[in-house]
């Protein structure tokens, strides 16, 4: 896959304040937040999107979900709730082609999403 801004962030080539990091994943605030709390969780390994993941990535995908739960708790979102979403491809609204999970919280979410 082509390198992306998130690949550079994950490799530490763009200085970024991580709210969480481990061997497999990093989390950081979205540049253009769509909610009072808007954090992105990405794998260090470059995977384009969920559609490009394979069975080999199963443990990593589960880990990314766990990281979302850890970060949401860390940010105080557990009590009122929050949303985790990943956009896939053009119609899914994906704009950065390095898999990422959005954690959105701090306001009432609408359903269905736009
Ligand atoms: P997508 O539309 O691909 O699901 O989400 C990409 C997200 O990345 C958007 O919410 C956008 O605001 C955010 N974003 C794009 N470029 C950067 C960047 O350089 N730094 C950070 N922190 N967020 C970014």
PDB file of C-alpha atoms and ligand atoms in Angstrom:
ATOM      1  CA  UNK A   1       0.000   0.000   0.000  1.00  0.00           C
ATOM      2  CA  UNK A   2       1.030   3.615  -0.478  1.00  0.00           C
ATOM      3  CA  UNK A   3       2.421   5.451   2.517  1.00  0.00           C
ATOM      4  CA  UNK A   4      -0.015   7.767   4.299  1.00  0.00           C
ATOM      5  CA  UNK A   5       0.083  10.488   6.904  1.00  0.00           C
ATOM      6  CA  UNK A   6      -0.985   7.870   9.502  1.00  0.00           C
ATOM      7  CA  UNK A   7       1.943   5.647   8.494  1.00  0.00           C
ATOM      8  CA  UNK A   8       4.270   8.569   9.187  1.00  0.00           C
ATOM      9  CA  UNK A   9       2.532   9.237  12.520  1.00  0.00           C
ATOM     10  CA  UNK A  10       2.761   5.560  13.524  1.00  0.00           C
ATOM     11  CA  UNK A  11       6.499   5.487  12.718  1.00  0.00           C
ATOM     12  CA  UNK A  12       7.105   8.668  14.710  1.00  0.00           C
ATOM     13  CA  UNK A  13       8.139  10.659  11.635  1.00  0.00           C
ATOM     14  CA  UNK A  14       5.540  13.311  12.426  1.00  0.00           C
ATOM     15  CA  UNK A  15       5.697  14.398  16.076  1.00  0.00           C
ATOM     16  CA  UNK A  16       2.340  13.469  17.612  1.00  0.00           C
ATOM     17  CA  UNK A  17       1.113  13.317  21.194  1.00  0.00           C
ATOM     18  CA  UNK A  18      -0.113   9.755  21.623  1.00  0.00           C
ATOM     19  CA  UNK A  19      -2.878   9.324  24.184  1.00  0.00           C
ATOM     20  CA  UNK A  20      -2.051   5.594  24.083  1.00  0.00           C
ATOM     21  CA  UNK A  21       0.654   3.470  22.479  1.00  0.00           C
ATOM     22  CA  UNK A  22       1.856  -0.095  22.588  1.00  0.00           C
ATOM     23  CA  UNK A  23       3.752  -2.504  20.365  1.00  0.00           C
ATOM     24  CA  UNK A  24       0.869  -2.845  17.912  1.00  0.00           C
ATOM     25  CA  UNK A  25      -1.164   0.348  18.031  1.00  0.00           C
ATOM     26  CA  UNK A  26      -1.143   4.069  18.692  1.00  0.00           C
ATOM     27  CA  UNK A  27      -3.966   6.511  19.471  1.00  0.00           C
ATOM     28  CA  UNK A  28      -4.024  10.261  18.992  1.00  0.00           C
ATOM     29  CA  UNK A  29      -6.494  13.158  18.713  1.00  0.00           C
ATOM     30  CA  UNK A  30      -8.138  13.802  15.355  1.00  0.00           C
ATOM     31  CA  UNK A  31      -6.886  17.006  13.683  1.00  0.00           C
ATOM     32  CA  UNK A  32     -10.465  18.082  12.861  1.00  0.00           C
ATOM     33  CA  UNK A  33     -12.618  16.711  15.703  1.00  0.00           C
ATOM     34  CA  UNK A  34     -16.242  15.765  14.914  1.00  0.00           C
ATOM     35  CA  UNK A  35     -17.169  15.495  18.632  1.00  0.00           C
ATOM     36  CA  UNK A  36     -15.837  16.957  21.905  1.00  0.00           C
ATOM     37  CA  UNK A  37     -13.658  13.836  22.144  1.00  0.00           C
ATOM     38  CA  UNK A  38     -12.453  12.423  18.814  1.00  0.00           C
ATOM     39  CA  UNK A  39      -9.521  10.033  18.946  1.00  0.00           C
ATOM     40  CA  UNK A  40      -8.105   7.798  16.227  1.00  0.00           C
ATOM     41  CA  UNK A  41      -6.747   4.321  16.991  1.00  0.00           C
ATOM     42  CA  UNK A  42      -4.475   2.894  14.292  1.00  0.00           C
ATOM     43  CA  UNK A  43      -2.309  -0.194  13.930  1.00  0.00           C
ATOM     44  CA  UNK A  44       1.416   0.407  13.557  1.00  0.00           C
ATOM     45  CA  UNK A  45       1.275  -2.097  10.717  1.00  0.00           C
ATOM     46  CA  UNK A  46      -0.058  -0.463   7.557  1.00  0.00           C
ATOM     47  CA  UNK A  47      -3.373  -2.040   6.511  1.00  0.00           C
ATOM     48  CA  UNK A  48      -5.487  -0.003   4.083  1.00  0.00           C
ATOM     49  CA  UNK A  49      -8.879  -0.695   5.659  1.00  0.00           C
ATOM     50  CA  UNK A  50     -10.980  -3.411   7.245  1.00  0.00           C
ATOM     51  CA  UNK A  51     -11.666  -4.673   3.720  1.00  0.00           C
ATOM     52  CA  UNK A  52      -7.952  -5.385   3.282  1.00  0.00           C
ATOM     53  CA  UNK A  53      -7.542  -7.265   6.552  1.00  0.00           C
ATOM     54  CA  UNK A  54      -7.220 -11.049   6.402  1.00  0.00           C
ATOM     55  CA  UNK A  55      -7.606 -13.862   8.913  1.00  0.00           C
ATOM     56  CA  UNK A  56      -3.951 -13.313   9.894  1.00  0.00           C
ATOM     57  CA  UNK A  57      -4.998  -9.884  11.218  1.00  0.00           C
ATOM     58  CA  UNK A  58      -7.761 -11.214  13.480  1.00  0.00           C
ATOM     59  CA  UNK A  59      -5.844 -10.802  16.726  1.00  0.00           C
ATOM     60  CA  UNK A  60      -4.719  -7.319  15.714  1.00  0.00           C
ATOM     61  CA  UNK A  61      -8.287  -6.276  14.903  1.00  0.00           C
ATOM     62  CA  UNK A  62      -9.458  -7.518  18.286  1.00  0.00           C
ATOM     63  CA  UNK A  63      -6.595  -5.677  19.927  1.00  0.00           C
ATOM     64  CA  UNK A  64      -7.579  -2.417  18.217  1.00  0.00           C
ATOM     65  CA  UNK A  65     -11.098  -2.771  19.634  1.00  0.00           C
ATOM     66  CA  UNK A  66      -9.652  -3.360  23.107  1.00  0.00           C
ATOM     67  CA  UNK A  67      -7.475  -0.275  22.716  1.00  0.00           C
ATOM     68  CA  UNK A  68     -10.629   1.712  21.901  1.00  0.00           C
ATOM     69  CA  UNK A  69     -12.214   0.524  25.144  1.00  0.00           C
ATOM     70  CA  UNK A  70      -9.053   1.348  27.136  1.00  0.00           C
ATOM     71  CA  UNK A  71      -8.732   4.818  25.609  1.00  0.00           C
ATOM     72  CA  UNK A  72     -12.446   5.569  26.011  1.00  0.00           C
ATOM     73  CA  UNK A  73     -12.224   4.668  29.699  1.00  0.00           C
ATOM     74  CA  UNK A  74      -9.059   6.749  30.045  1.00  0.00           C
ATOM     75  CA  UNK A  75     -10.899   9.714  28.493  1.00  0.00           C
ATOM     76  CA  UNK A  76     -13.869   9.333  30.855  1.00  0.00           C
ATOM     77  CA  UNK A  77     -16.342   8.313  28.143  1.00  0.00           C
ATOM     78  CA  UNK A  78     -17.566   5.078  29.741  1.00  0.00           C
ATOM     79  CA  UNK A  79     -20.344   6.510  31.873  1.00  0.00           C
ATOM     80  CA  UNK A  80     -22.255   8.370  29.162  1.00  0.00           C
ATOM     81  CA  UNK A  81     -21.239   6.145  26.256  1.00  0.00           C
ATOM     82  CA  UNK A  82     -19.422   6.747  22.997  1.00  0.00           C
ATOM     83  CA  UNK A  83     -19.155   5.494  19.433  1.00  0.00           C
ATOM     84  CA  UNK A  84     -16.435   3.513  17.643  1.00  0.00           C
ATOM     85  CA  UNK A  85     -16.535   3.573  13.864  1.00  0.00           C
ATOM     86  CA  UNK A  86     -14.305   2.704  10.941  1.00  0.00           C
ATOM     87  CA  UNK A  87     -14.907   4.067   7.444  1.00  0.00           C
ATOM     88  CA  UNK A  88     -14.106   1.808   4.496  1.00  0.00           C
ATOM     89  CA  UNK A  89     -13.519   3.007   0.953  1.00  0.00           C
ATOM     90  CA  UNK A  90     -15.149   5.823  -1.003  1.00  0.00           C
ATOM     91  CA  UNK A  91     -18.806   5.276  -0.078  1.00  0.00           C
ATOM     92  CA  UNK A  92     -17.810   4.513   3.498  1.00  0.00           C
ATOM     93  CA  UNK A  93     -16.290   7.989   3.707  1.00  0.00           C
ATOM     94  CA  UNK A  94     -12.680   6.894   4.177  1.00  0.00           C
ATOM     95  CA  UNK A  95     -10.183   9.665   3.412  1.00  0.00           C
ATOM     96  CA  UNK A  96      -6.942   8.285   4.899  1.00  0.00           C
ATOM     97  CA  UNK A  97      -6.067   4.851   3.587  1.00  0.00           C
ATOM     98  CA  UNK A  98      -4.457   3.387   6.693  1.00  0.00           C
ATOM     99  CA  UNK A  99      -6.954   1.477   8.860  1.00  0.00           C
ATOM    100  CA  UNK A 100      -8.202   3.558  11.774  1.00  0.00           C
ATOM    101  CA  UNK A 101     -10.969   3.384  14.348  1.00  0.00           C
ATOM    102  CA  UNK A 102     -12.638   6.643  15.363  1.00  0.00           C
ATOM    103  CA  UNK A 103     -13.610   7.024  19.032  1.00  0.00           C
ATOM    104  CA  UNK A 104     -16.282   9.715  19.231  1.00  0.00           C
ATOM    105  CA  UNK A 105     -17.779  10.918  22.484  1.00  0.00           C
ATOM    106  CA  UNK A 106     -18.843  13.821  24.638  1.00  0.00           C
ATOM    107  CA  UNK A 107     -22.134  14.497  22.861  1.00  0.00           C
ATOM    108  CA  UNK A 108     -25.309  12.652  21.846  1.00  0.00           C
ATOM    109  CA  UNK A 109     -24.677  10.651  18.658  1.00  0.00           C
ATOM    110  CA  UNK A 110     -27.308  10.489  15.921  1.00  0.00           C
ATOM    111  CA  UNK A 111     -28.509   7.332  14.207  1.00  0.00           C
ATOM    112  CA  UNK A 112     -28.457   6.588  11.362  1.00  0.00           C
ATOM    113  CA  UNK A 113     -25.134   8.319  10.677  1.00  0.00           C
ATOM    114  CA  UNK A 114     -24.934  10.550   7.591  1.00  0.00           C
TER     115      UNK A 114
HETATM  116  P1  LIG B   1     -11.596   8.911   7.558  1.00  0.00           P
HETATM  117  O1  LIG B   1     -12.371   9.971   6.816  1.00  0.00           O
HETATM  118  O2  LIG B   1     -10.511   8.323   6.668  1.00  0.00           O
HETATM  119  O3  LIG B   1     -12.445   7.867   8.193  1.00  0.00           O
HETATM  120  O4  LIG B   1     -10.910   9.641   8.767  1.00  0.00           O
HETATM  121  C1  LIG B   1      -9.709  10.323   8.663  1.00  0.00           C
HETATM  122  C2  LIG B   1      -9.622  11.256   9.843  1.00  0.00           C
HETATM  123  O5  LIG B   1      -8.278  11.644   9.971  1.00  0.00           O
HETATM  124  C3  LIG B   1     -10.458  12.523   9.708  1.00  0.00           C
HETATM  125  O6  LIG B   1     -11.355  12.617  10.805  1.00  0.00           O
HETATM  126  C4  LIG B   1      -9.422  13.659   9.703  1.00  0.00           C
HETATM  127  O7  LIG B   1      -9.858  14.794  10.401  1.00  0.00           O
HETATM  128  C5  LIG B   1      -8.221  12.995  10.364  1.00  0.00           C
HETATM  129  N1  LIG B   1      -6.914  13.466   9.925  1.00  0.00           N
HETATM  130  C6  LIG B   1      -6.515  13.666   8.635  1.00  0.00           C
HETATM  131  N2  LIG B   1      -5.226  14.044   8.608  1.00  0.00           N
HETATM  132  C7  LIG B   1      -4.792  14.061   9.891  1.00  0.00           C
HETATM  133  C8  LIG B   1      -3.539  14.371  10.491  1.00  0.00           C
HETATM  134  O8  LIG B   1      -2.548  14.696   9.849  1.00  0.00           O
HETATM  135  N3  LIG B   1      -3.474  14.278  11.853  1.00  0.00           N
HETATM  136  C9  LIG B   1      -4.554  13.912  12.609  1.00  0.00           C
HETATM  137  N4  LIG B   1      -4.373  13.856  13.920  1.00  0.00           N
HETATM  138  N5  LIG B   1      -5.740  13.621  12.068  1.00  0.00           N
HETATM  139  C10 LIG B   1      -5.869  13.690  10.727  1.00  0.00           C
END
